[in-house]
Coordinates of C-alpha atoms in Angstrom, one line a residue:
M1 CA -52.8 239.3 -65.4
L2 CA -53.2 235.6 -65.9
T3 CA -55.2 234.2 -62.9
I4 CA -55.6 230.5 -62.3
T5 CA -58.0 229.6 -59.5
D6 CA -58.6 226.1 -58.0
L7 CA -57.9 224.5 -61.4
S8 CA -58.2 220.8 -62.0
L9 CA -57.4 219.2 -65.4
R10 CA -57.8 215.5 -66.4
I11 CA -56.7 213.8 -69.5
A12 CA -57.9 210.3 -70.4
G13 CA -59.0 209.7 -66.9
R14 CA -55.6 210.8 -65.4
L15 CA -55.6 213.8 -63.1
L16 CA -52.7 216.0 -64.0
I17 CA -53.5 219.2 -62.1
D18 CA -55.5 219.2 -58.9
H19 CA -57.0 222.4 -57.4
A20 CA -54.0 224.5 -58.4
S21 CA -53.9 228.3 -58.3
L22 CA -51.5 230.9 -59.7
S23 CA -51.4 234.6 -60.4
L24 CA -49.0 235.8 -63.1
P25 CA -48.6 239.6 -63.3
A26 CA -49.0 241.4 -66.7
G27 CA -45.7 241.7 -68.4
A28 CA -44.1 238.8 -66.5
K29 CA -41.7 236.4 -68.1
A30 CA -42.1 233.0 -66.5
G31 CA -40.7 229.6 -67.2
L32 CA -43.0 226.7 -66.6
V33 CA -41.0 223.7 -65.4
G34 CA -41.8 220.2 -64.3
R35 CA -41.1 216.6 -65.1
N36 CA -42.1 215.1 -68.5
G37 CA -45.7 214.1 -68.3
A38 CA -46.5 216.4 -65.4
G39 CA -49.1 218.3 -67.5
K40 CA -47.3 221.4 -68.8
T41 CA -48.7 221.1 -72.3
T42 CA -52.1 220.3 -70.9
L43 CA -52.1 223.5 -68.9
F44 CA -51.2 225.5 -72.1
R45 CA -54.2 223.9 -73.8
A46 CA -56.4 225.0 -71.0
I47 CA -55.1 228.5 -71.0
S48 CA -55.6 228.8 -74.8
G49 CA -59.2 227.5 -74.4
E50 CA -58.6 224.2 -76.2
L51 CA -59.4 222.1 -73.0
S52 CA -62.1 222.5 -70.5
A53 CA -61.3 222.5 -66.8
E54 CA -62.8 219.9 -64.4
T55 CA -62.8 222.5 -61.6
G56 CA -61.8 226.0 -61.2
A57 CA -61.2 228.8 -63.7
I58 CA -58.6 230.6 -65.8
S59 CA -59.1 234.3 -66.3
L60 CA -57.4 236.9 -68.4
P61 CA -58.2 240.6 -69.1
R62 CA -60.8 241.1 -71.8
N63 CA -59.5 241.1 -75.4
T64 CA -56.2 239.5 -74.4
R65 CA -54.5 238.1 -77.5
I66 CA -52.9 234.7 -76.9
G67 CA -50.2 233.4 -79.2
Q68 CA -48.8 229.9 -79.7
V69 CA -46.6 228.3 -82.3
A70 CA -48.9 226.5 -84.8
Q71 CA -48.7 222.7 -84.4
E72 CA -48.5 222.3 -88.2
A73 CA -45.8 224.2 -89.9
P74 CA -46.7 226.1 -93.1
G75 CA -46.0 224.2 -96.3
T76 CA -47.4 226.5 -98.9
D77 CA -46.0 228.2 -102.0
E78 CA -45.9 231.5 -100.2
P79 CA -42.5 233.1 -99.4
L80 CA -41.5 232.9 -95.8
I81 CA -41.6 236.7 -95.4
D82 CA -45.2 236.8 -96.5
I83 CA -46.2 234.0 -94.1
V84 CA -44.7 235.9 -91.2
L85 CA -46.2 239.3 -92.2
A86 CA -49.7 237.6 -92.5
A87 CA -49.5 236.6 -88.8
D88 CA -50.3 240.2 -87.8
T89 CA -54.0 239.9 -88.8
E90 CA -54.9 243.5 -87.8
R91 CA -52.2 244.9 -90.1
A92 CA -53.2 242.7 -93.0
A93 CA -56.9 243.6 -92.6
L94 CA -56.1 247.3 -92.4
L95 CA -53.9 247.2 -95.5
A96 CA -56.5 245.3 -97.4
E97 CA -59.2 247.8 -96.4
A98 CA -57.0 250.8 -97.3
E99 CA -56.9 249.7 -100.9
H100 CA -60.7 250.0 -101.3
A101 CA -61.6 252.7 -98.7
R102 CA -63.2 255.9 -100.1
D103 CA -64.4 257.7 -97.0
P104 CA -61.8 260.3 -96.1
H105 CA -62.5 259.9 -92.3
R106 CA -62.1 256.1 -92.5
I107 CA -58.9 256.4 -94.6
A108 CA -57.5 258.7 -91.9
E109 CA -58.5 256.2 -89.2
I110 CA -56.8 253.4 -91.0
Q111 CA -53.6 255.4 -91.6
T112 CA -53.5 256.5 -87.9
R113 CA -54.0 252.9 -86.7
L114 CA -51.3 251.7 -89.1
A115 CA -48.9 254.3 -87.7
D116 CA -49.9 253.3 -84.1
I117 CA -49.0 249.6 -84.7
D118 CA -45.8 250.6 -86.6
A119 CA -47.1 248.8 -89.7
H120 CA -44.7 250.5 -92.1
S121 CA -41.6 248.9 -90.4
A122 CA -43.3 245.5 -90.3
E123 CA -41.4 244.0 -93.2
A124 CA -38.1 245.0 -91.6
R125 CA -39.1 243.5 -88.3
A126 CA -40.3 240.3 -89.9
A127 CA -37.0 240.0 -91.8
T128 CA -35.0 240.6 -88.6
I129 CA -36.9 237.8 -86.8
L130 CA -36.4 235.4 -89.6
A131 CA -32.8 236.2 -89.9
G132 CA -32.4 235.6 -86.1
L133 CA -33.9 232.2 -86.6
G134 CA -31.5 231.3 -89.4
F135 CA -33.1 232.5 -92.6
D136 CA -31.0 234.8 -94.8
A137 CA -32.5 237.2 -97.3
R138 CA -32.5 234.6 -100.1
A139 CA -34.2 232.0 -97.9
Q140 CA -36.9 234.5 -96.8
A141 CA -38.0 234.8 -100.4
R142 CA -38.2 231.0 -101.0
P143 CA -41.6 229.2 -100.7
A144 CA -42.2 227.4 -97.4
R145 CA -42.7 224.0 -99.1
S146 CA -39.1 224.0 -100.1
F147 CA -38.0 223.7 -96.5
S148 CA -38.0 220.6 -94.2
G149 CA -40.4 220.2 -91.4
G150 CA -37.9 221.5 -88.8
W151 CA -37.1 224.6 -90.7
R152 CA -40.9 225.3 -91.3
M153 CA -41.4 225.1 -87.5
R154 CA -39.0 228.0 -87.2
V155 CA -41.2 229.9 -89.6
A156 CA -44.2 229.2 -87.4
L157 CA -42.2 230.5 -84.4
A158 CA -41.2 233.6 -86.3
A159 CA -44.9 234.2 -87.2
V160 CA -46.1 234.1 -83.6
L161 CA -43.2 236.3 -82.4
F162 CA -43.9 238.9 -85.1
A163 CA -47.6 239.0 -84.1
E164 CA -46.5 240.1 -80.6
P165 CA -49.5 238.6 -78.6
D166 CA -50.3 239.9 -75.2
L167 CA -49.7 236.4 -73.8
L168 CA -47.0 234.4 -75.5
L169 CA -47.1 230.6 -74.8
L170 CA -44.0 228.8 -76.0
D171 CA -43.8 225.0 -75.5
E172 CA -40.2 223.8 -76.0
P173 CA -39.4 226.3 -78.8
T174 CA -35.7 225.2 -78.8
N175 CA -36.4 221.7 -79.9
Y176 CA -36.3 222.8 -83.5
L177 CA -33.6 225.4 -83.1
D178 CA -29.8 225.1 -83.2
L179 CA -27.6 226.7 -80.6
E180 CA -27.4 229.9 -82.6
G181 CA -31.1 230.2 -82.9
T182 CA -31.5 229.5 -79.2
L183 CA -29.1 232.3 -78.3
W184 CA -31.0 234.7 -80.5
L185 CA -34.4 233.6 -79.0
E186 CA -33.0 234.0 -75.5
N187 CA -32.1 237.6 -76.3
Y188 CA -35.4 238.3 -78.0
L189 CA -37.6 237.0 -75.2
S190 CA -35.6 238.9 -72.6
R191 CA -36.8 242.1 -74.4
Y192 CA -40.3 241.0 -75.3
P193 CA -42.8 243.7 -74.3
H194 CA -45.7 241.5 -73.1
T195 CA -46.3 238.4 -70.9
V196 CA -44.4 235.2 -71.7
L197 CA -45.0 231.7 -70.3
L198 CA -42.3 229.4 -71.6
V199 CA -42.0 225.6 -71.2
S200 CA -38.3 224.7 -71.6
H201 CA -35.8 222.3 -70.2
D202 CA -32.9 224.5 -71.3
R203 CA -31.4 225.7 -68.0
D204 CA -29.5 228.7 -69.6
L205 CA -32.6 229.9 -71.4
L206 CA -34.5 229.8 -68.1
N207 CA -31.8 231.7 -66.4
R208 CA -31.5 234.5 -69.0
A209 CA -34.9 234.9 -70.7
V210 CA -37.3 234.7 -67.7
T211 CA -37.5 236.4 -64.4
S212 CA -39.7 233.9 -62.6
I213 CA -40.4 230.2 -62.5
V214 CA -43.7 228.4 -62.2
H215 CA -43.1 224.8 -60.9
L216 CA -45.7 222.1 -61.7
E217 CA -45.1 219.4 -59.2
H218 CA -47.4 216.9 -57.4
K219 CA -50.3 218.4 -59.5
K220 CA -49.8 221.9 -57.9
L221 CA -48.4 225.2 -59.3
T222 CA -45.9 227.2 -57.3
Y223 CA -44.6 230.6 -58.2
W224 CA -40.9 231.4 -57.6
R225 CA -39.0 234.7 -58.3
G226 CA -35.8 234.6 -60.3
G227 CA -34.3 232.3 -62.9
Y228 CA -33.9 228.6 -62.8
D229 CA -30.7 228.5 -60.7
Q230 CA -32.3 230.8 -58.2
F231 CA -35.4 228.7 -58.1
E232 CA -33.4 225.5 -57.6
R233 CA -31.5 227.1 -54.7
Q234 CA -34.6 228.6 -53.0
R235 CA -36.5 225.3 -53.4
A236 CA -33.6 223.3 -51.8
E237 CA -33.4 225.8 -49.0
K238 CA -37.2 225.5 -48.4
M239 CA -37.0 221.7 -48.5
E240 CA -34.3 221.8 -45.9
L241 CA -36.2 224.3 -43.7
L242 CA -39.4 222.2 -43.9
E243 CA -37.5 219.1 -43.0
K244 CA -36.1 220.8 -39.9
S245 CA -39.5 222.1 -39.0
R246 CA -41.0 218.6 -39.4
A247 CA -38.3 217.2 -37.2
K248 CA -38.9 219.8 -34.5
Q249 CA -42.7 219.3 -34.7
D250 CA -42.2 215.5 -34.3
A251 CA -40.1 216.2 -31.2
A252 CA -42.8 218.5 -29.8
R253 CA -45.4 215.9 -30.6
R254 CA -43.4 213.3 -28.8
H255 CA -43.1 215.6 -25.8
M256 CA -46.9 216.1 -25.7
E257 CA -47.6 212.4 -26.2
D258 CA -45.2 211.5 -23.4
F259 CA -47.0 214.0 -21.1
V260 CA -50.4 212.6 -22.0
A261 CA -49.2 209.0 -21.5
R262 CA -47.7 209.8 -18.1
F263 CA -50.5 212.0 -16.6
R264 CA -53.8 211.2 -18.4
A265 CA -55.0 208.8 -15.7
K266 CA -54.1 211.2 -12.8
A267 CA -56.9 213.4 -11.7
S268 CA -54.5 216.3 -10.8
K269 CA -53.2 216.3 -14.4
A270 CA -56.3 215.3 -16.3
R271 CA -57.1 218.8 -17.4
Q272 CA -53.5 219.5 -18.7
A273 CA -53.4 216.1 -20.4
Q274 CA -56.7 216.9 -22.1
S275 CA -55.4 220.3 -23.2
R276 CA -52.4 218.7 -24.8
L277 CA -54.6 216.1 -26.6
K278 CA -56.5 219.0 -28.2
A279 CA -53.2 220.7 -29.1
L280 CA -52.1 217.5 -30.8
E281 CA -55.3 217.3 -32.8
K282 CA -54.9 220.9 -33.9
M283 CA -51.2 220.6 -34.7
K284 CA -51.1 220.7 -38.5
P285 CA -48.4 218.4 -39.9
V286 CA -45.6 220.1 -41.8
E287 CA -45.8 219.1 -45.4
V288 CA -42.4 218.1 -46.4
M289 CA -41.5 218.7 -50.1
I290 CA -40.6 215.3 -51.6
D291 CA -38.0 215.6 -54.4
E292 CA -39.0 213.2 -57.2
T293 CA -36.0 211.0 -58.1
V294 CA -34.7 210.7 -61.6
T295 CA -33.3 207.4 -62.9
P296 CA -29.6 207.8 -63.8
F297 CA -28.1 207.1 -67.2
S298 CA -25.3 204.5 -67.4
F299 CA -22.9 204.0 -70.3
P300 CA -20.5 201.0 -70.3
D301 CA -16.9 202.0 -70.5
P302 CA -14.8 200.8 -73.4
V303 CA -13.9 197.1 -73.0
K304 CA -10.5 197.7 -74.4
A305 CA -8.6 201.0 -74.5
V306 CA -7.1 202.2 -77.7
A307 CA -4.0 204.3 -78.2
S308 CA -4.2 208.0 -79.2
P309 CA -4.9 209.4 -81.7
I310 CA -8.1 207.3 -82.2
V311 CA -9.0 209.3 -85.3
A312 CA -6.6 211.3 -87.5
M313 CA -7.7 213.2 -90.6
E314 CA -5.5 214.6 -93.4
N315 CA -7.0 216.9 -95.9
V316 CA -10.4 215.1 -95.9
A317 CA -13.5 216.2 -97.9
V318 CA -17.0 214.7 -97.5
G319 CA -20.4 215.3 -98.9
Y320 CA -23.5 213.6 -100.3
R321 CA -23.0 214.1 -104.0
P322 CA -19.7 213.5 -105.9
G323 CA -17.9 216.7 -106.5
E324 CA -20.0 218.7 -104.1
P325 CA -18.4 218.4 -100.6
V326 CA -20.2 219.8 -97.6
L327 CA -16.9 219.9 -95.7
S328 CA -13.3 219.9 -97.0
R329 CA -9.7 220.4 -96.0
L330 CA -10.3 218.6 -92.7
T331 CA -7.0 218.0 -90.9
L332 CA -7.9 217.0 -87.3
R333 CA -7.0 214.7 -84.5
I334 CA -9.2 213.1 -81.8
D335 CA -7.6 211.5 -78.7
N336 CA -9.0 208.7 -76.5
D337 CA -10.0 211.1 -73.7
D338 CA -11.3 214.0 -75.8
R339 CA -14.6 215.7 -74.9
I340 CA -15.4 217.8 -78.0
A341 CA -18.6 219.9 -78.6
L342 CA -19.3 220.9 -82.2
L343 CA -20.6 224.5 -82.6
G344 CA -22.1 226.1 -85.7
A345 CA -25.5 226.9 -87.3
N346 CA -27.7 224.1 -88.6
G347 CA -26.8 223.4 -92.2
N348 CA -23.1 224.1 -91.8
G349 CA -22.2 220.4 -91.6
K350 CA -22.2 219.3 -87.9
S351 CA -24.3 216.2 -88.6
T352 CA -22.3 215.5 -91.7
F353 CA -19.1 215.5 -89.7
A354 CA -20.6 213.2 -87.1
K355 CA -21.7 210.8 -89.8
L356 CA -18.2 210.8 -91.2
L357 CA -16.7 209.9 -87.8
A358 CA -19.4 207.2 -87.4
G359 CA -18.6 205.6 -90.8
R360 CA -22.0 206.4 -92.2
L361 CA -20.4 208.6 -94.9
K362 CA -17.2 207.9 -96.8
A363 CA -14.5 210.5 -97.4
E364 CA -14.4 211.7 -101.0
K365 CA -10.7 212.6 -100.7
G366 CA -7.9 212.7 -98.1
T367 CA -7.1 210.0 -95.5
I368 CA -8.7 209.0 -92.3
T369 CA -6.6 206.8 -89.9
L370 CA -8.5 204.9 -87.2
A371 CA -6.8 203.3 -84.2
P372 CA -6.8 199.5 -84.4
G373 CA -9.8 198.0 -82.6
L374 CA -11.6 201.4 -82.4
K375 CA -15.4 201.1 -81.7
V376 CA -17.5 204.1 -82.7
S377 CA -21.2 204.5 -81.8
M378 CA -23.6 207.3 -82.6
F379 CA -26.9 208.5 -81.2
A380 CA -29.1 210.9 -83.2
Q381 CA -32.7 212.1 -82.6
H382 CA -33.9 210.9 -86.0
Q383 CA -32.9 207.4 -85.1
L384 CA -35.9 207.2 -82.6
D385 CA -37.9 206.1 -85.6
D386 CA -35.6 203.2 -86.1
L387 CA -36.9 201.5 -82.9
R388 CA -39.2 198.6 -83.6
P389 CA -42.5 200.0 -82.5
E390 CA -44.1 196.7 -81.6
E391 CA -41.2 195.5 -79.5
N392 CA -40.6 196.5 -75.9
A393 CA -37.3 197.6 -74.4
Y394 CA -36.6 194.1 -73.1
E395 CA -37.0 192.6 -76.5
H396 CA -34.7 195.2 -78.1
V397 CA -32.0 194.4 -75.5
R398 CA -32.6 190.6 -75.9
R399 CA -31.6 190.9 -79.6
L400 CA -28.1 192.0 -78.4
M401 CA -27.9 189.3 -75.7
P402 CA -29.5 186.3 -77.3
D403 CA -27.9 183.7 -75.0
A404 CA -28.1 185.6 -71.7
P405 CA -30.5 184.6 -68.9
E406 CA -33.6 186.8 -68.5
A407 CA -32.4 188.3 -65.2
K408 CA -29.2 189.5 -66.9
V409 CA -31.1 191.0 -69.8
R410 CA -33.5 192.8 -67.5
A411 CA -30.7 194.1 -65.4
R412 CA -29.0 195.5 -68.5
T413 CA -32.3 197.2 -69.6
A414 CA -32.7 198.7 -66.1
R415 CA -29.3 200.3 -66.5
M416 CA -30.8 202.3 -69.3
G417 CA -33.1 204.0 -66.8
L418 CA -36.3 202.1 -67.7
A419 CA -38.4 200.9 -64.8
T420 CA -39.8 197.4 -64.8
E421 CA -43.2 198.4 -66.2
K422 CA -41.5 200.4 -69.0
M423 CA -39.4 197.4 -70.0
N424 CA -42.6 195.6 -71.1
T425 CA -44.1 198.6 -72.9
P426 CA -44.0 198.6 -76.7
A427 CA -41.6 201.2 -78.1
R428 CA -44.5 203.0 -79.8
D429 CA -46.1 203.7 -76.4
L430 CA -42.9 205.1 -74.7
S431 CA -42.5 208.8 -74.2
G432 CA -39.9 210.7 -76.2
G433 CA -37.6 210.8 -73.2
E434 CA -38.0 207.0 -72.6
K435 CA -37.3 206.3 -76.3
A436 CA -34.2 208.5 -76.1
R437 CA -33.0 206.5 -73.0
L438 CA -33.5 203.2 -74.8
L439 CA -31.8 204.3 -78.0
M440 CA -28.8 205.8 -76.1
G441 CA -28.4 202.6 -74.2
L442 CA -28.6 200.5 -77.3
S443 CA -26.1 202.9 -79.1
A444 CA -23.5 202.6 -76.3
F445 CA -24.3 198.9 -75.6
E446 CA -20.9 197.6 -76.7
G447 CA -18.8 200.1 -74.8
P448 CA -17.6 202.3 -77.7
N449 CA -14.2 204.1 -77.6
L450 CA -15.9 207.1 -79.3
F451 CA -19.5 208.0 -78.5
I452 CA -21.1 210.6 -80.8
L453 CA -24.3 212.3 -79.6
D454 CA -26.3 214.5 -82.0
E455 CA -28.9 216.5 -80.0
P456 CA -29.4 214.0 -77.2
T457 CA -31.5 216.3 -74.9
N458 CA -34.5 217.2 -77.1
H459 CA -36.9 214.9 -75.2
L460 CA -35.2 215.1 -71.8
D461 CA -36.4 217.2 -68.8
I462 CA -33.9 219.2 -66.8
D463 CA -33.2 216.5 -64.2
S464 CA -32.7 213.9 -66.9
R465 CA -30.3 216.3 -68.6
E466 CA -28.4 216.5 -65.3
A467 CA -28.3 212.7 -65.2
L468 CA -27.0 212.6 -68.7
M469 CA -24.3 215.1 -67.9
R470 CA -23.1 212.9 -64.9
A471 CA -23.1 209.8 -67.1
L472 CA -21.0 211.4 -69.8
N473 CA -18.5 212.7 -67.2
D474 CA -18.2 209.2 -65.7
Y475 CA -17.8 207.6 -69.2
E476 CA -14.2 206.8 -69.9
G477 CA -14.3 206.9 -73.7
A478 CA -14.1 209.9 -76.1
V479 CA -17.2 212.0 -76.7
I480 CA -18.3 214.1 -79.7
L481 CA -21.4 216.2 -78.7
I482 CA -23.8 218.3 -80.8
S483 CA -26.3 220.1 -78.7
H484 CA -28.1 223.4 -78.2
D485 CA -28.0 222.9 -74.4
R486 CA -25.2 225.2 -73.3
H487 CA -25.2 223.9 -69.8
L488 CA -24.5 220.3 -71.0
I489 CA -21.7 221.6 -73.3
E490 CA -20.1 223.6 -70.5
A491 CA -20.4 220.8 -68.0
T492 CA -19.0 218.0 -70.3
A493 CA -16.9 219.3 -73.1
D494 CA -13.3 220.5 -72.7
R495 CA -12.8 221.4 -76.4
L496 CA -14.9 223.3 -78.8
W497 CA -14.8 222.9 -82.6
L498 CA -16.5 225.3 -84.9
V499 CA -18.2 224.0 -88.1
K500 CA -18.4 226.9 -90.5
D501 CA -17.7 227.9 -94.1
G502 CA -17.2 224.3 -95.2
G503 CA -14.5 223.5 -92.5
V504 CA -14.1 222.3 -88.9
A505 CA -11.6 224.1 -86.7
P506 CA -10.9 224.5 -83.0
F507 CA -12.7 227.5 -81.5
D508 CA -10.4 229.6 -79.3
G509 CA -12.7 230.6 -76.5
D510 CA -15.5 229.3 -74.3
M511 CA -19.3 229.4 -74.5
A512 CA -19.4 233.0 -73.2
D513 CA -17.2 234.0 -76.1
Y514 CA -19.3 232.1 -78.6
R515 CA -22.4 233.7 -77.3
Q516 CA -20.8 237.1 -77.8
L517 CA -19.8 236.1 -81.3
I518 CA -23.4 235.1 -82.2
T519 CA -25.4 237.8 -80.5
G520 CA -22.8 240.6 -80.7
Q521 CA -23.4 241.4 -77.0
S522 CA -20.3 242.1 -75.0
V523 CA -19.8 239.9 -72.0
D524 CA -18.0 241.7 -69.2
R525 CA -16.9 238.8 -67.0
R526 CA -15.5 241.1 -64.4
E527 CA -18.9 242.8 -64.1
K528 CA -20.6 239.4 -63.9
R529 CA -18.3 238.2 -61.2
E530 CA -18.8 241.4 -59.2
A531 CA -22.6 241.1 -59.6
D532 CA -22.5 237.5 -58.5
K533 CA -20.4 238.5 -55.5
A534 CA -22.8 241.4 -54.7
S535 CA -25.9 239.1 -54.9
K536 CA -24.2 236.6 -52.6
A537 CA -23.2 239.3 -50.3
D538 CA -26.8 240.6 -50.2
R539 CA -28.1 237.2 -49.4
R540 CA -25.5 236.7 -46.6
R541 CA -26.2 240.2 -45.2
E542 CA -30.0 239.5 -45.3
A543 CA -29.5 236.2 -43.5
A544 CA -27.2 237.8 -41.0
Q545 CA -29.8 240.5 -40.3
K546 CA -32.5 237.9 -39.8
R547 CA -30.2 236.0 -37.4
A548 CA -29.3 239.1 -35.5
A549 CA -32.9 240.2 -35.2
M550 CA -34.0 236.8 -33.9
E551 CA -30.9 236.2 -31.7
P552 CA -32.8 236.9 -28.5
V553 CA -35.4 234.4 -29.5
A554 CA -32.8 231.9 -30.4
R555 CA -31.1 232.3 -27.0
Q556 CA -34.4 231.9 -25.3
I557 CA -35.1 228.7 -27.2
K558 CA -31.6 227.3 -26.3
A559 CA -32.1 228.3 -22.7
T560 CA -35.5 226.6 -22.6
E561 CA -34.1 223.5 -24.2
G562 CA -31.5 223.4 -21.4
L563 CA -34.2 223.8 -18.8
I564 CA -36.3 221.0 -20.3
E565 CA -33.3 218.7 -20.5
R566 CA -32.3 219.4 -16.9
T567 CA -35.8 219.1 -15.6
R568 CA -36.3 215.8 -17.3
S569 CA -33.1 214.5 -16.0
R570 CA -34.0 215.6 -12.4
I571 CA -37.5 214.0 -12.7
A572 CA -35.9 210.7 -14.0
G573 CA -33.5 210.8 -10.9
I574 CA -36.4 211.4 -8.5
E575 CA -38.5 208.6 -10.0
A576 CA -35.5 206.2 -9.7
E577 CA -35.0 207.2 -6.1
L578 CA -38.7 206.8 -5.4
A579 CA -38.6 203.4 -6.9
A580 CA -36.0 202.2 -4.4
P581 CA -37.4 199.3 -2.3
G582 CA -38.4 200.3 1.2
L583 CA -38.0 204.1 0.8
Y584 CA -41.4 204.9 2.2
E585 CA -40.9 202.7 5.2
R586 CA -37.4 203.8 6.0
Q587 CA -37.6 207.6 5.1
P588 CA -41.3 208.6 4.7
A589 CA -40.5 212.3 5.0
R590 CA -37.9 212.0 2.2
A591 CA -40.4 210.1 0.0
T592 CA -43.0 212.9 0.6
E593 CA -40.5 215.6 -0.2
L594 CA -39.4 213.8 -3.5
S595 CA -43.0 213.3 -4.5
R596 CA -43.8 217.0 -4.1
E597 CA -40.6 218.0 -6.0
R598 CA -41.6 215.7 -8.8
T599 CA -45.1 217.3 -9.0
R600 CA -43.5 220.8 -9.1
L601 CA -41.0 219.8 -11.7
A602 CA -43.6 218.2 -13.9
A603 CA -45.7 221.4 -13.9
A604 CA -42.6 223.4 -14.7
L605 CA -41.7 221.0 -17.5
A606 CA -45.1 221.5 -19.1
E607 CA -44.6 225.2 -19.0
Y608 CA -41.1 224.9 -20.5
E609 CA -42.5 222.8 -23.3
D610 CA -45.3 225.2 -24.1
T611 CA -42.7 228.1 -24.1
W612 CA -40.4 226.1 -26.4
L613 CA -43.2 225.4 -28.9
T614 CA -44.2 229.1 -29.0
L615 CA -40.7 230.4 -29.4
S616 CA -39.8 227.8 -32.0
A617 CA -42.8 228.6 -34.1
E618 CA -42.0 232.3 -33.9
Y619 CA -38.4 231.8 -34.9
E620 CA -39.2 229.5 -37.9
E621 CA -41.8 231.8 -39.2
A622 CA -39.5 234.8 -39.1
M623 CA -36.6 233.0 -40.7
A624 CA -38.8 231.6 -43.5
E625 CA -40.0 235.0 -44.7

């Protein structure tokens, strides 16, 4: 079990985690979520022992093996398969010792232990992991230095998965995976035999690979059961319940304050007024959960619409070297309202196709016909390095609006989702998500008719991805999307094209069909629908049972509220009648009778209010369980 007690962490003077506590059971699979910059990576560093806590402690069972993806990818001459096999240090040490051991008893111990850890199937397991992450048999035999940094990071991931640590810490592992690798990882983690703590902004991964969510918000850690969608629903329900509780508590507080204000100076009510003052002091305010807002994205619509098709290809081939096309025989059409997502493993040519559409690569053969006046813009993650590091966001936008007044330039910069202080921050000091916002805004600045986005979500948290989804759905131009975020694809794309075997062709199916194609797992949609219905029915039945059990209390609360309302109304009527000029002179008996009735009703009102408070607290506590 991972136990965090009263933990506080500070980086460069900034308090990121403040007296937070958490218990994660052994074997749990949990997703760690929170806004960018909240301190998720800092927490990982503390768990792994790289960072000391300011207060509190992190405890794990003795001899717990913690595994993380190495920050530096291997770049040696060793074959990939050997790098992954070496990650199991115990196996490697036992095999090395077995070559020189002479003591029969020690040889027997070594062989027994090798059998216990399934060492003889290690090469097959390592090859399976590498294959799942996109390396075929030939690639597994190649030296690591022959691969780019992104592919070497996959090797680092394969190594830590092969080592099977007792506590697996994964920080945004899908950032260097394609959709196919993400689907494989999701399936692998769901069957991982030990504890997993996963930082990810991929909603589908958090729904399928983990069974609980740890939310880092307002410097605290909160544990929730279920995947991300269930966490989001439960949190919204709790926020609503707390808001209602706060409103009721405010009403009760006002009732008490009114009572104290009315009767504090009267000797006959002094004791009751004092009692209510003490109750007010002891009344603990309901802490309402404040939902942090996310700045929306905004992409300008095309200034001028163009007629369909906006792009038409006939037998097109494209590549980087003459006579060696990456893609060929492309005969495709894109219309002015298309939303197309490109599927296919990395290396199959998705980015090549995107560059062809953006005009960054020329066709080797065939014809491409573009609609007159067509504007095409492209965003790609590697372009983040093209930002001028010494210039701030305002200065980047100013270059595109040289004659505009400052207010207009700043307003346009704000539409990119950058707050005032971030407009004046040099690009080199912006976070990855802020750089992505700036570059996306610059890419779409002129209102393109065709907007191409190549992995736009890598540096965005979940809420920012939702904001991007809404912006793309509001955008009136055509969109070509390359992403490993299935939720974004399903929410924005209405057509799927598969880039495979040197070609691009429409994919006849949806993302569930593509997942089945990649993982080989059958997707029984009827079963899923029935399971969803069953879970909803269970929730409705549980809520109905709670309501039924608390119905007598609810009726008492409603009846008490009626008594309070009627009593207050009667007291107000009596006070109005007593305030009538000359009543005491004309009808002294009537005045006395009214005064006694007001005293009696005031006492009754106090009892009704106490009863209402007690019953309301009982009802809310029962319904919140």
